[in-house]
mmCIF file of C-alpha atoms in Angstrom:
data_model
loop_
_atom_site.group_PDB
_atom_site.id
_atom_site.type_symbol
_atom_site.label_atom_id
_atom_site.label_comp_id
_atom_site.label_asym_id
_atom_site.label_seq_id
_atom_site.Cartn_x
_atom_site.Cartn_y
_atom_site.Cartn_z
ATOM 1 C CA MET A 1 5.437 -110.584 10.064
ATOM 2 C CA PRO A 2 5.430 -108.534 7.162
ATOM 3 C CA SER A 3 2.948 -106.725 6.543
ATOM 4 C CA VAL A 4 1.023 -107.530 3.674
ATOM 5 C CA MET A 5 1.108 -103.980 2.166
ATOM 6 C CA GLU A 6 4.348 -104.209 2.484
ATOM 7 C CA THR A 7 6.759 -103.207 -1.008
ATOM 8 C CA THR A 8 9.593 -104.578 -2.921
ATOM 9 C CA LEU A 9 11.298 -101.803 -2.131
ATOM 10 C CA HIS A 10 10.464 -101.532 1.630
ATOM 11 C CA ARG A 11 11.424 -105.059 1.554
ATOM 12 C CA GLN A 12 15.051 -104.468 -0.713
ATOM 13 C CA LEU A 13 16.017 -101.991 2.081
ATOM 14 C CA LYS A 14 15.670 -103.705 4.893
ATOM 15 C CA LEU A 15 17.933 -106.654 3.592
ATOM 16 C CA LEU A 16 20.014 -104.140 2.611
ATOM 17 C CA TYR A 17 20.642 -102.508 6.109
ATOM 18 C CA ALA A 18 19.527 -105.744 8.489
ATOM 19 C CA PRO A 19 21.064 -108.645 5.487
ATOM 20 C CA GLU A 20 19.533 -112.183 5.805
ATOM 21 C CA GLY A 21 19.751 -113.614 9.855
ATOM 22 C CA ALA A 22 19.193 -110.111 11.169
ATOM 23 C CA PRO A 23 16.248 -109.523 12.776
ATOM 24 C CA GLN A 24 13.608 -108.358 11.048
ATOM 25 C CA GLU A 25 10.124 -107.425 12.319
ATOM 26 C CA VAL A 26 10.717 -107.232 16.456
ATOM 27 C CA THR A 27 7.985 -105.773 18.442
ATOM 28 C CA LEU A 28 9.108 -103.559 20.747
ATOM 29 C CA GLY A 29 6.618 -102.075 23.274
ATOM 30 C CA ALA A 30 3.528 -101.029 20.932
ATOM 31 C CA TYR A 31 5.716 -100.495 18.297
ATOM 32 C CA ARG A 32 7.139 -103.029 15.493
ATOM 33 C CA ILE A 33 10.389 -102.336 13.943
ATOM 34 C CA ASP A 34 11.519 -103.231 10.619
ATOM 35 C CA ALA A 35 14.748 -104.843 11.745
ATOM 36 C CA VAL A 36 17.630 -104.608 14.310
ATOM 37 C CA ARG A 37 21.370 -104.129 14.045
ATOM 38 C CA ALA A 38 23.935 -103.855 16.722
ATOM 39 C CA GLY A 39 22.004 -102.481 18.665
ATOM 40 C CA GLU A 40 20.709 -100.002 16.287
ATOM 41 C CA LEU A 41 16.646 -100.114 15.558
ATOM 42 C CA ILE A 42 16.513 -99.311 11.576
ATOM 43 C CA GLU A 43 12.918 -98.070 9.574
ATOM 44 C CA ILE A 44 12.706 -98.027 6.326
ATOM 45 C CA GLN A 45 10.355 -94.901 5.609
ATOM 46 C CA ALA A 46 9.629 -94.697 1.251
ATOM 47 C CA ALA A 47 6.025 -92.151 2.715
ATOM 48 C CA SER A 48 6.630 -89.043 5.207
ATOM 49 C CA LEU A 49 8.536 -89.111 7.886
ATOM 50 C CA GLY A 50 6.224 -86.923 9.445
ATOM 51 C CA ALA A 51 4.021 -91.027 10.269
ATOM 52 C CA LEU A 52 7.295 -91.608 12.337
ATOM 53 C CA ARG A 53 7.874 -88.047 13.871
ATOM 54 C CA ASP A 54 5.899 -90.105 17.052
ATOM 55 C CA LYS A 55 7.601 -93.270 16.943
ATOM 56 C CA THR A 56 11.067 -91.572 16.413
ATOM 57 C CA ARG A 57 11.100 -89.708 19.912
ATOM 58 C CA THR A 58 9.467 -92.529 21.848
ATOM 59 C CA LEU A 59 12.076 -94.747 20.471
ATOM 60 C CA LEU A 60 15.130 -92.223 20.839
ATOM 61 C CA ALA A 61 14.382 -92.630 24.548
ATOM 62 C CA THR A 62 15.884 -95.481 24.957
ATOM 63 C CA HIS A 63 17.481 -96.839 22.093
ATOM 64 C CA PRO A 64 19.300 -95.388 19.149
ATOM 65 C CA VAL A 65 17.894 -95.412 15.662
ATOM 66 C CA ARG A 66 18.261 -95.032 11.961
ATOM 67 C CA ILE A 67 15.684 -93.808 9.304
ATOM 68 C CA VAL A 68 16.023 -94.713 5.712
ATOM 69 C CA LYS A 69 14.408 -92.787 3.373
ATOM 70 C CA PRO A 70 14.900 -93.436 -0.505
ATOM 71 C CA LEU A 71 15.125 -90.862 -2.550
ATOM 72 C CA ALA A 72 13.747 -91.555 -6.449
ATOM 73 C CA ALA A 73 16.405 -89.938 -8.716
ATOM 74 C CA ASN A 74 14.723 -91.753 -11.246
ATOM 75 C CA ARG A 75 11.608 -93.705 -11.570
ATOM 76 C CA ARG A 76 10.165 -96.348 -15.015
ATOM 77 C CA ILE A 77 7.102 -96.217 -14.662
ATOM 78 C CA VAL A 78 5.559 -99.681 -15.785
ATOM 79 C CA LEU A 79 1.504 -99.428 -16.973
ATOM 80 C CA ARG A 80 0.082 -103.191 -16.619
ATOM 81 C CA GLN A 81 -3.316 -103.801 -18.502
ATOM 82 C CA PRO A 82 -4.845 -106.347 -17.101
ATOM 83 C CA GLY A 83 -4.973 -109.740 -18.629
ATOM 84 C CA THR A 84 -1.725 -109.064 -20.603
ATOM 85 C CA GLU A 85 2.286 -109.208 -19.944
ATOM 86 C CA THR A 86 3.820 -106.112 -17.955
ATOM 87 C CA ASN A 87 5.509 -103.958 -20.553
ATOM 88 C CA PRO A 88 9.000 -104.197 -19.196
ATOM 89 C CA ARG A 89 10.220 -100.837 -21.194
ATOM 90 C CA GLY A 90 7.525 -98.375 -19.582
ATOM 91 C CA ARG A 91 9.144 -94.891 -19.143
ATOM 92 C CA LEU A 92 11.430 -92.432 -17.343
ATOM 93 C CA SER A 93 8.621 -90.706 -15.011
ATOM 94 C CA PRO A 94 9.383 -86.399 -15.846
ATOM 95 C CA LEU A 95 9.766 -86.049 -12.048
ATOM 96 C CA HIS A 96 13.444 -87.255 -10.497
ATOM 97 C CA GLU A 97 14.352 -86.122 -6.587
ATOM 98 C CA GLY A 98 17.384 -85.150 -5.220
ATOM 99 C CA TRP A 99 18.830 -84.272 -2.197
ATOM 100 C CA LEU A 100 17.254 -81.049 -1.847
ATOM 101 C CA HIS A 101 14.270 -83.119 -2.131
ATOM 102 C CA LEU A 102 14.460 -84.575 1.990
ATOM 103 C CA PHE A 103 13.620 -80.748 2.764
ATOM 104 C CA ASP A 104 10.123 -80.909 1.901
ATOM 105 C CA ASP A 105 9.773 -84.095 4.855
ATOM 106 C CA LEU A 106 11.847 -82.438 7.048
ATOM 107 C CA VAL A 107 9.211 -79.599 7.892
ATOM 108 C CA HIS A 108 7.152 -82.412 9.784
ATOM 109 C CA PHE A 109 10.215 -83.978 11.524
ATOM 110 C CA VAL A 110 11.610 -81.331 13.254
ATOM 111 C CA THR A 111 10.354 -82.090 16.029
ATOM 112 C CA VAL A 112 12.645 -84.856 16.250
ATOM 113 C CA PHE A 113 16.027 -83.963 13.837
ATOM 114 C CA PRO A 114 17.739 -84.082 14.611
ATOM 115 C CA HIS A 115 18.914 -85.692 17.899
ATOM 116 C CA PRO A 116 22.228 -87.626 19.690
ATOM 117 C CA ARG A 117 20.649 -90.832 19.144
ATOM 118 C CA LEU A 118 19.096 -90.662 15.576
ATOM 119 C CA THR A 119 21.092 -91.072 12.035
ATOM 120 C CA LEU A 120 18.915 -89.883 8.832
ATOM 121 C CA ASP A 121 20.212 -92.302 5.957
ATOM 122 C CA ILE A 122 19.548 -90.602 2.197
ATOM 123 C CA VAL A 123 18.895 -93.514 -0.405
ATOM 124 C CA LEU A 124 19.004 -91.869 -3.613
ATOM 125 C CA THR A 125 17.741 -94.781 -6.090
ATOM 126 C CA GLU A 126 16.689 -95.697 -9.027
ATOM 127 C CA GLN A 127 13.070 -96.899 -9.159
ATOM 128 C CA LEU A 128 10.674 -98.936 -11.081
ATOM 129 C CA GLU A 129 6.863 -98.292 -9.830
ATOM 130 C CA LEU A 130 4.273 -100.746 -11.667
ATOM 131 C CA ARG A 131 1.191 -99.066 -11.922
ATOM 132 C CA VAL A 132 -2.543 -100.956 -12.810
ATOM 133 C CA PRO A 133 -5.258 -99.499 -14.564
ATOM 134 C CA ARG A 134 -8.673 -98.522 -12.166
ATOM 135 C CA GLY A 135 -11.434 -99.844 -12.233
ATOM 136 C CA HIS A 136 -13.529 -97.031 -14.095
ATOM 137 C CA ARG A 137 -12.071 -93.825 -15.012
ATOM 138 C CA ARG A 138 -12.610 -90.911 -12.558
ATOM 139 C CA ARG A 139 -13.326 -87.277 -13.709
ATOM 140 C CA TRP A 140 -10.610 -86.620 -11.200
ATOM 141 C CA GLY A 141 -7.916 -87.516 -9.612
ATOM 142 C CA ARG A 142 -5.333 -90.333 -11.354
ATOM 143 C CA ASN A 143 -6.593 -93.111 -13.592
ATOM 144 C CA TYR A 144 -3.881 -95.736 -11.956
ATOM 145 C CA ARG A 145 -2.888 -97.099 -8.854
ATOM 146 C CA VAL A 146 0.188 -97.816 -8.170
ATOM 147 C CA CYS A 147 0.412 -101.684 -6.701
ATOM 148 C CA ASP A 148 4.473 -101.757 -6.049
ATOM 149 C CA ARG A 149 7.614 -100.029 -6.212
ATOM 150 C CA SER A 150 11.039 -101.210 -6.199
ATOM 151 C CA LEU A 151 14.424 -100.943 -5.995
ATOM 152 C CA THR A 152 17.032 -101.493 -9.294
ATOM 153 C CA ALA A 153 20.076 -99.218 -8.351
ATOM 154 C CA VAL A 154 21.132 -97.623 -5.454
ATOM 155 C CA LEU A 155 23.093 -94.755 -6.517
ATOM 156 C CA GLU A 156 24.111 -92.924 -3.673
ATOM 157 C CA VAL A 157 23.862 -92.851 0.509
ATOM 158 C CA ARG A 158 24.169 -89.787 2.648
ATOM 159 C CA SER A 159 23.765 -89.618 6.867
ATOM 160 C CA LEU A 160 22.996 -87.174 8.394
ATOM 161 C CA ALA A 161 22.941 -86.711 12.202
ATOM 162 C CA THR A 162 23.235 -82.940 13.245
ATOM 163 C CA LEU A 163 22.370 -79.783 11.240
ATOM 164 C CA ALA A 164 25.988 -79.013 9.490
ATOM 165 C CA ASP A 165 25.248 -82.132 8.021
ATOM 166 C CA LEU A 166 22.043 -80.763 6.187
ATOM 167 C CA VAL A 167 23.462 -77.416 5.411
ATOM 168 C CA ALA A 168 25.889 -79.510 3.867
ATOM 169 C CA LEU A 169 23.257 -80.879 1.725
ATOM 170 C CA LEU A 170 23.028 -77.062 -0.511
ATOM 171 C CA PRO A 171 24.395 -76.252 -3.121
ATOM 172 C CA PRO A 172 28.302 -75.865 -3.265
ATOM 173 C CA ASP A 173 27.854 -72.728 -5.363
ATOM 174 C CA LEU A 174 25.761 -70.761 -3.361
ATOM 175 C CA PRO A 175 26.119 -67.285 -2.000
ATOM 176 C CA THR A 176 26.532 -66.939 2.013
ATOM 177 C CA GLU A 177 23.552 -64.446 1.941
ATOM 178 C CA PHE A 178 20.916 -65.566 -0.152
ATOM 179 C CA THR A 179 17.666 -66.037 -1.469
ATOM 180 C CA THR A 180 15.178 -68.379 -2.001
ATOM 181 C CA ALA A 181 15.549 -67.789 -5.877
ATOM 182 C CA ASP A 182 18.849 -68.588 -5.813
ATOM 183 C CA LEU A 183 18.352 -72.087 -3.900
ATOM 184 C CA ALA A 184 16.033 -72.806 -6.907
ATOM 185 C CA ARG A 185 18.857 -71.898 -9.136
ATOM 186 C CA THR A 186 21.240 -73.701 -8.382
ATOM 187 C CA GLY A 187 20.017 -76.249 -6.606
ATOM 188 C CA SER A 188 17.647 -76.518 -10.330
ATOM 189 C CA ILE A 189 14.774 -76.901 -7.817
ATOM 190 C CA PRO A 190 11.144 -75.277 -7.526
ATOM 191 C CA ARG A 191 11.031 -72.423 -6.054
ATOM 192 C CA TRP A 192 8.008 -73.955 -3.129
ATOM 193 C CA LEU A 193 11.045 -76.351 -2.994
ATOM 194 C CA ALA A 194 13.457 -73.836 -2.477
ATOM 195 C CA GLN A 195 10.784 -71.701 0.158
ATOM 196 C CA GLN A 196 10.537 -74.950 2.361
ATOM 197 C CA ILE A 197 14.547 -74.915 2.544
ATOM 198 C CA GLY A 198 14.538 -70.855 3.058
#
C-alpha cells in the first residue's frame, strides 16, 4: 500500500513512469520500491537524493535503477485558511529551479552516481503547493506547513547516466576555463550554488 504521507506529486510521477497496471509499491528484500517497469526499479524522489544513497547502492548490485527527481521551474503557492475555500489563484513562488539546481543535491550522491545500472531522470516541472497555517505563530521558522504538492505540467525531462551527461547541463556559453563567478553569471544562479558545482 502507498505511504499515507505520499504527496499528489509523487503519485502523479509514479503513474507517469508506471502507468495503470504496472507493478507499484513492490517489496524487494528490506525495501519498498515505488514501481517496476520492464525489470527496471523506479524510485520517485522529490526530497534529497542523499536519503536514497544506501538503498540505491544496495539495489544496483542486482537491478537496474531509475531515479526520478523533479525540479520546480515554477511553483504556485496556495494558502488554505481553516474553514474557508482554497484560493485557486494563489501566488507564484519567487524561487525557480533549473537544471543546475540538481548539483546541490548531487553532492550527497557522488558515491553512487554514475553507475552502469543507474539512470537519473531530471524532470523540470510546474507545481502547485498547498499550505495551511500552523496552529500558533512561531517566533522563528515558518508559520505554515506544506500539506501537499501536485504536478501541473512537465516542461522537459533529461536522462543522466554518465559524467558527460552532467557536463552537458552546464551553460553552453561558459568559458572552457571558468570560475564560480562565471558559472553564477552564465547560469543565472546564486554564487553558493556555483561553488557547489565548481
